[in-house]
Short mmCIF file of C-alpha atoms in Angstrom, two decimals:
data_model
loop_
_atom_site.label_atom_id
_atom_site.label_comp_id
_atom_site.label_asym_id
_atom_site.label_seq_id
_atom_site.Cartn_x
_atom_site.Cartn_y
_atom_site.Cartn_z
CA MET U 1 7.81 -217.84 -58.57
CA SER U 2 11.42 -216.90 -59.26
CA GLU U 3 13.95 -218.90 -57.25
CA THR U 4 15.99 -217.36 -54.43
CA LEU U 5 19.76 -217.66 -54.44
CA THR U 6 21.03 -219.00 -51.13
CA ASN U 7 24.81 -219.12 -51.58
CA ARG U 8 25.79 -215.63 -52.73
CA ALA U 9 29.33 -214.94 -53.94
CA SER U 10 30.66 -211.42 -53.44
CA PRO U 11 33.30 -209.78 -55.64
CA ASP U 12 36.46 -208.60 -53.92
CA ALA U 13 37.65 -204.99 -54.17
CA ALA U 14 39.74 -205.56 -57.30
CA THR U 15 36.82 -207.25 -59.06
CA GLN U 16 34.42 -204.45 -58.12
CA LEU U 17 36.86 -201.96 -59.60
CA ASP U 18 37.07 -204.09 -62.75
CA ILE U 19 33.26 -204.19 -62.99
CA TYR U 20 33.20 -200.40 -62.78
CA ARG U 21 35.93 -200.09 -65.42
CA ARG U 22 33.87 -202.17 -67.82
CA MET U 23 30.76 -200.12 -67.04
CA VAL U 24 32.57 -196.87 -67.80
CA ARG U 25 34.03 -198.36 -70.98
CA ILE U 26 30.48 -199.20 -72.10
CA GLU U 27 29.07 -195.79 -71.20
CA ARG U 28 31.90 -193.79 -72.80
CA ASN U 29 31.77 -195.90 -75.95
CA ASP U 30 28.00 -195.40 -76.16
CA GLU U 31 28.29 -191.64 -75.68
CA PHE U 32 30.91 -191.29 -78.39
CA THR U 33 28.94 -193.53 -80.76
CA ARG U 34 25.83 -191.40 -80.47
CA ALA U 35 27.93 -188.25 -80.90
CA GLN U 36 29.57 -189.59 -84.07
CA ILE U 37 26.17 -190.40 -85.57
CA ARG U 38 24.79 -186.96 -84.66
CA GLN U 39 27.81 -185.33 -86.32
CA GLY U 40 27.32 -187.37 -89.48
CA ARG U 41 30.71 -189.05 -89.22
CA ILE U 42 29.20 -192.52 -89.34
CA THR U 43 25.92 -193.74 -90.81
CA ALA U 44 24.62 -196.88 -89.20
CA PRO U 45 21.66 -198.22 -87.21
CA TYR U 46 22.46 -197.98 -83.52
CA TYR U 47 20.61 -199.46 -80.55
CA SER U 48 21.85 -197.84 -77.36
CA ALA U 49 22.01 -199.94 -74.21
CA ARG U 50 22.64 -196.96 -71.94
CA GLY U 51 21.39 -197.88 -68.47
CA GLN U 52 22.14 -201.60 -68.88
CA GLU U 53 25.89 -201.42 -68.21
CA ALA U 54 25.91 -203.36 -64.94
CA ILE U 55 24.67 -206.60 -66.50
CA PRO U 56 27.43 -207.56 -68.94
CA ALA U 57 30.11 -205.75 -66.92
CA SER U 58 29.45 -207.92 -63.86
CA ILE U 59 29.07 -211.14 -65.84
CA SER U 60 32.20 -210.58 -67.93
CA THR U 61 34.48 -210.44 -64.88
CA LEU U 62 33.62 -214.13 -64.40
CA LEU U 63 34.46 -215.12 -67.98
CA GLY U 64 37.74 -215.85 -69.72
CA ASP U 65 38.64 -215.17 -73.33
CA ASP U 66 37.84 -218.81 -74.14
CA ASP U 67 34.33 -218.44 -72.72
CA LYS U 68 31.92 -217.30 -75.38
CA ILE U 69 29.08 -214.85 -75.75
CA CYS U 70 26.35 -214.64 -78.38
CA THR U 71 24.47 -211.39 -78.45
CA ILE U 72 21.96 -209.34 -80.41
CA TYR U 73 21.74 -206.03 -82.26
CA ARG U 74 21.52 -204.16 -78.93
CA GLY U 75 24.70 -205.85 -77.83
CA ILE U 76 27.72 -203.62 -78.31
CA HIS U 77 27.80 -203.14 -74.54
CA ASP U 78 28.09 -206.92 -74.14
CA MET U 79 31.14 -206.94 -76.44
CA VAL U 80 32.78 -203.93 -74.84
CA ALA U 81 32.31 -205.56 -71.42
CA LYS U 82 34.02 -208.71 -72.76
CA ASN U 83 37.13 -206.56 -73.46
CA MET U 84 36.74 -206.64 -77.22
CA PRO U 85 39.38 -204.29 -78.72
CA LEU U 86 37.83 -200.98 -79.71
CA ARG U 87 39.85 -200.33 -82.86
CA PRO U 88 38.35 -203.18 -84.94
CA LEU U 89 34.95 -202.53 -83.34
CA TRP U 90 34.95 -198.90 -84.45
CA ALA U 91 36.33 -199.79 -87.85
CA GLU U 92 33.41 -202.16 -88.35
CA ILE U 93 30.66 -199.77 -87.26
CA SER U 94 32.33 -197.17 -89.51
CA GLY U 95 32.16 -199.57 -92.47
CA ARG U 96 35.95 -199.82 -92.93
CA VAL U 97 38.06 -202.74 -94.17
CA ASP U 98 39.92 -203.13 -90.87
CA GLY U 99 36.68 -203.89 -89.05
CA THR U 100 35.91 -207.26 -87.55
CA CYS U 101 33.89 -208.20 -90.65
CA LYS U 102 35.84 -206.09 -93.16
CA GLY U 103 33.33 -203.27 -92.81
CA LYS U 104 30.49 -205.28 -94.31
CA GLY U 105 28.60 -206.20 -91.17
CA GLY U 106 28.27 -202.93 -89.30
CA PRO U 107 27.10 -202.62 -85.69
CA MET U 108 24.53 -205.42 -86.00
CA HIS U 109 27.05 -208.06 -87.09
CA LEU U 110 30.19 -207.70 -84.99
CA THR U 111 32.40 -210.61 -84.01
CA HIS U 112 35.77 -211.11 -82.31
CA PRO U 113 36.49 -214.78 -81.52
CA GLU U 114 39.81 -213.93 -79.87
CA THR U 115 37.93 -212.48 -76.91
CA GLY U 116 35.02 -214.90 -77.15
CA VAL U 117 32.62 -212.54 -78.96
CA MET U 118 31.29 -215.15 -81.36
CA VAL U 119 28.29 -213.61 -83.02
CA THR U 120 26.02 -210.59 -83.10
CA THR U 121 22.71 -211.25 -84.75
CA GLY U 122 20.03 -208.97 -86.06
CA ILE U 123 17.42 -211.73 -85.78
CA VAL U 124 15.53 -211.42 -82.50
CA GLY U 125 16.31 -214.28 -80.15
CA SER U 126 18.67 -216.17 -82.43
CA SER U 127 21.58 -215.75 -80.01
CA MET U 128 20.11 -218.61 -77.95
CA PRO U 129 20.17 -221.57 -80.37
CA ILE U 130 23.61 -220.48 -81.58
CA ALA U 131 24.84 -220.44 -77.98
CA ASN U 132 23.56 -223.99 -77.63
CA GLY U 133 25.84 -224.99 -80.48
CA PHE U 134 28.87 -223.63 -78.66
CA GLY U 135 27.69 -225.30 -75.46
CA TRP U 136 27.36 -228.63 -77.25
CA ALA U 137 30.87 -228.23 -78.68
CA ALA U 138 32.25 -227.60 -75.18
CA LEU U 139 30.62 -230.81 -73.95
CA LEU U 140 32.01 -232.81 -76.87
CA ASP U 141 35.48 -231.35 -76.36
CA GLY U 142 35.37 -231.93 -72.61
CA THR U 143 36.26 -228.33 -71.76
CA LYS U 144 34.98 -226.16 -68.91
CA GLN U 145 34.00 -223.38 -71.26
CA VAL U 146 30.65 -221.69 -70.84
CA THR U 147 28.59 -219.64 -73.27
CA VAL U 148 26.41 -216.68 -72.38
CA ALA U 149 23.40 -215.97 -74.59
CA TYR U 150 22.20 -212.38 -74.22
CA PHE U 151 18.72 -211.38 -75.38
CA GLY U 152 15.91 -208.97 -74.58
CA ASP U 153 12.54 -209.51 -72.92
CA GLY U 154 10.71 -209.50 -76.26
CA ALA U 155 12.79 -212.45 -77.47
CA SER U 156 11.42 -214.58 -74.64
CA ASN U 157 8.15 -214.82 -76.55
CA ILE U 158 9.46 -216.34 -79.75
CA GLY U 159 10.01 -219.98 -80.63
CA ALA U 160 13.82 -219.85 -80.49
CA PHE U 161 13.66 -219.09 -76.76
CA HIS U 162 11.57 -222.13 -75.95
CA GLU U 163 13.41 -224.47 -78.30
CA ALA U 164 16.84 -223.37 -77.08
CA LEU U 165 16.02 -223.59 -73.38
CA ASN U 166 14.34 -226.96 -73.79
CA LEU U 167 17.31 -228.48 -75.64
CA ALA U 168 19.80 -226.93 -73.21
CA GLY U 169 17.85 -228.45 -70.35
CA VAL U 170 17.67 -231.89 -71.97
CA TRP U 171 21.38 -232.00 -72.83
CA LYS U 172 22.52 -230.04 -69.73
CA LEU U 173 24.45 -227.59 -71.86
CA PRO U 174 26.88 -225.13 -70.21
CA VAL U 175 24.87 -222.12 -71.35
CA ILE U 176 23.71 -219.15 -69.28
CA PHE U 177 20.65 -217.48 -70.77
CA VAL U 178 20.70 -213.81 -69.78
CA CYS U 179 17.55 -211.82 -70.48
CA GLN U 180 18.26 -208.10 -70.22
CA ASN U 181 14.70 -207.09 -69.43
CA ASN U 182 14.60 -203.34 -70.04
CA GLY U 183 10.82 -203.20 -70.04
CA PHE U 184 10.29 -202.80 -73.78
CA ALA U 185 10.22 -205.14 -76.76
CA GLU U 186 11.17 -202.53 -79.35
CA HIS U 187 8.21 -200.14 -78.87
CA THR U 188 5.94 -202.45 -76.87
CA ARG U 189 5.78 -202.28 -73.10
CA TYR U 190 6.52 -205.54 -71.31
CA GLU U 191 3.06 -205.98 -69.81
CA ASN U 192 1.41 -205.47 -73.20
CA GLY U 193 3.22 -208.37 -74.80
CA THR U 194 4.13 -210.89 -72.10
CA ALA U 195 1.60 -212.79 -70.01
CA VAL U 196 3.90 -213.84 -67.17
CA ASP U 197 5.10 -211.22 -64.68
CA GLN U 198 8.61 -212.71 -64.43
CA ILE U 199 10.42 -214.31 -67.34
CA SER U 200 12.49 -216.33 -64.87
CA LYS U 201 9.36 -218.34 -64.00
CA ARG U 202 9.56 -220.00 -67.38
CA ALA U 203 12.78 -221.79 -66.41
CA VAL U 204 10.90 -224.47 -64.49
CA GLY U 205 9.40 -225.73 -67.74
CA TYR U 206 12.87 -226.60 -68.99
CA GLY U 207 14.34 -228.15 -65.87
CA MET U 208 16.73 -225.35 -64.99
CA PRO U 209 17.02 -222.72 -62.25
CA GLY U 210 15.56 -219.32 -63.00
CA TYR U 211 16.30 -216.10 -61.13
CA THR U 212 15.01 -212.55 -61.38
CA VAL U 213 17.95 -210.24 -60.69
CA ASP U 214 18.33 -206.52 -60.03
CA GLY U 215 20.10 -205.70 -63.28
CA ASN U 216 21.10 -202.27 -61.97
CA ASP U 217 22.98 -203.73 -58.99
CA PRO U 218 26.40 -205.07 -60.04
CA LEU U 219 26.74 -207.14 -56.87
CA ASP U 220 23.38 -208.86 -57.37
CA VAL U 221 24.20 -209.61 -61.01
CA TYR U 222 27.63 -210.91 -60.01
CA ALA U 223 26.24 -213.23 -57.32
CA HIS U 224 23.68 -214.83 -59.62
CA ALA U 225 26.05 -215.04 -62.59
CA HIS U 226 28.70 -216.65 -60.38
CA ALA U 227 26.27 -219.36 -59.30
CA ALA U 228 25.09 -219.95 -62.88
CA ILE U 229 28.62 -220.15 -64.30
CA GLU U 230 29.85 -222.47 -61.54
CA ARG U 231 26.85 -224.71 -62.15
CA ALA U 232 27.58 -224.79 -65.88
CA ARG U 233 31.29 -225.53 -65.42
CA ALA U 234 30.42 -228.37 -63.05
CA GLY U 235 28.36 -230.05 -65.76
CA GLU U 236 25.04 -229.38 -64.05
CA GLY U 237 23.49 -227.56 -66.98
CA PRO U 238 22.02 -224.17 -67.90
CA THR U 239 20.48 -221.31 -65.92
CA LEU U 240 18.06 -218.54 -66.88
CA LEU U 241 18.82 -215.09 -65.46
CA GLU U 242 16.28 -212.34 -65.92
CA CYS U 243 18.09 -209.07 -65.21
CA LYS U 244 15.58 -206.26 -64.67
CA THR U 245 16.80 -202.89 -65.93
CA PHE U 246 15.69 -199.90 -68.00
CA ARG U 247 17.03 -198.50 -71.25
CA PHE U 248 17.49 -194.73 -71.19
CA PHE U 249 16.75 -194.14 -74.88
CA GLY U 250 14.32 -195.31 -77.52
CA HIS U 251 14.52 -198.56 -79.43
CA VAL U 252 16.88 -197.22 -82.11
CA PHE U 253 18.90 -194.01 -82.46
CA GLY U 254 16.55 -191.28 -83.68
CA ASP U 255 13.48 -192.88 -82.08
CA ASP U 256 11.37 -190.16 -80.45
CA ASP U 257 10.46 -192.64 -77.66
CA LYS U 258 6.98 -191.13 -77.19
CA TYR U 259 5.76 -194.57 -76.11
CA MET U 260 7.97 -194.29 -72.99
CA ASP U 261 6.49 -192.60 -69.95
CA PRO U 262 8.60 -189.47 -69.24
CA GLY U 263 8.18 -189.80 -65.49
CA GLU U 264 9.19 -193.45 -65.55
CA LYS U 265 12.23 -192.65 -67.67
CA ASP U 266 13.29 -189.79 -65.39
CA ALA U 267 12.91 -192.03 -62.34
CA ALA U 268 15.08 -194.71 -63.96
CA ARG U 269 17.79 -192.19 -64.74
CA GLU U 270 17.75 -191.09 -61.12
CA PHE U 271 18.90 -194.62 -60.31
CA ASP U 272 21.55 -194.73 -63.03
CA PRO U 273 23.72 -197.69 -61.98
CA LEU U 274 26.98 -196.02 -63.03
CA PRO U 275 27.15 -193.05 -60.60
CA ARG U 276 25.59 -195.15 -57.84
CA PHE U 277 28.29 -197.82 -58.12
CA ARG U 278 30.96 -195.15 -58.44
CA GLN U 279 29.84 -193.65 -55.14
CA LYS U 280 29.85 -197.07 -53.50
CA LEU U 281 33.47 -197.64 -54.51
CA ILE U 282 34.41 -194.30 -52.98
CA ASP U 283 32.38 -194.83 -49.80
CA ASP U 284 33.88 -198.29 -49.31
CA GLY U 285 37.42 -197.00 -49.76
CA ILE U 286 37.99 -199.13 -52.86
CA ALA U 287 38.98 -196.13 -54.98
CA THR U 288 39.30 -192.37 -54.72
CA GLU U 289 37.55 -189.80 -56.88
CA GLU U 290 40.88 -188.97 -58.47
CA GLN U 291 41.55 -192.60 -59.37
CA LEU U 292 38.12 -193.02 -60.94
CA GLU U 293 38.47 -189.78 -62.90
CA GLN U 294 41.82 -190.98 -64.22
CA MET U 295 40.21 -194.27 -65.21
CA LYS U 296 37.52 -192.38 -67.11
CA SER U 297 40.13 -190.24 -68.88
CA ASP U 298 42.13 -193.31 -69.89
CA ILE U 299 39.02 -194.97 -71.30
CA GLU U 300 38.05 -191.83 -73.22
CA ALA U 301 41.53 -191.80 -74.73
CA GLU U 302 41.05 -195.44 -75.77
CA VAL U 303 37.73 -194.65 -77.46
CA LYS U 304 39.10 -191.56 -79.22
CA ASP U 305 42.07 -193.56 -80.48
CA ALA U 306 39.69 -196.19 -81.87
CA ILE U 307 37.61 -193.51 -83.63
CA ASP U 308 40.71 -191.92 -85.18
CA PHE U 309 41.92 -195.34 -86.28
CA ALA U 310 38.57 -196.16 -87.89
CA GLN U 311 38.42 -192.86 -89.75
CA SER U 312 41.91 -193.48 -91.16
CA CYS U 313 40.97 -196.88 -92.59
CA GLU U 314 39.81 -197.45 -96.16
CA PHE U 315 36.29 -198.37 -97.20
CA PRO U 316 35.84 -201.85 -98.75
CA SER U 317 36.43 -202.05 -102.48
CA VAL U 318 33.66 -202.91 -104.92
CA ASP U 319 35.29 -206.33 -105.32
CA GLU U 320 34.20 -207.13 -101.76
CA LEU U 321 30.53 -207.15 -102.75
CA ARG U 322 30.62 -210.79 -103.83
CA ARG U 323 33.26 -212.01 -101.41
CA ASP U 324 32.40 -213.93 -98.22
CA VAL U 325 29.18 -215.18 -99.81
CA PHE U 326 30.36 -218.40 -101.46
CA ALA U 327 33.54 -220.40 -101.01
CA GLU U 328 36.10 -219.13 -103.52
CA GLU U 329 38.13 -222.31 -103.41
CA ILE U 330 36.72 -225.80 -102.90
CA PRO U 331 39.22 -228.25 -101.35
CA ALA U 332 40.02 -231.29 -103.49
#
């Protein structure tokens, strides 16, 4: 069975407010992204993570810019939570030259090393072996850096998951494997594609702790992530966190999501982590409604500024088609 965390860290008031800020930043960015696609202002594949905000928002408050994340195509929320600047993000998803990959990667291939966003991959599960590489580098360099590998529940059934966790366990790499289990592997329900009832149970096979976490509860995510990160920084090796959540939309933008049970989806939205955590902050006297509304307005202004910036940027020239494929100059 999944392990039980005994020593639970709790975020202070300032950290809870920061978690909420990151959650709102994710939600507002997602809302504007879907609106821009609907309006035809950008053309790109988009995989909404609406409903999963609490997971990367809570984890990211425990990470510094020198700590790294490797994520997947449904991972823009992970980057936004890591405080990636929105201007280059929007320029990239808009296919403009001032994007993080000069407009040639799009939303499935974003990167921003300055804030520790190292790679976004469109290959299911490949965030994990890449994260191991960064973890190995941290060990060789003798730093206290940690790397978070984000992935979905479907990726836990492919070879890269097993290979990456096994090697991380053998070498005691400072990697935290975070499965954002939203109940669906693309269009396949969890129980129709995964034999084990909790992905965290698989951790025992690789000599690491494994926890099943309420991915909609920022405090539960924070407590487990804190323990995993402290363990990694202390040189004790990796941890597997299975964060149970629910995605509010289909696999990809435009998906009619008929494979999702309407009642189940409505029930999940009733427990939307964003308004629930907002109310908690108010009830606990951490913030007022006016302060949280101002925060939301400030974040919306940040997103709108990023959109305007992206739309003002140029598209890549035809000359860029063959660039960044081969080395243009070979050192002597």
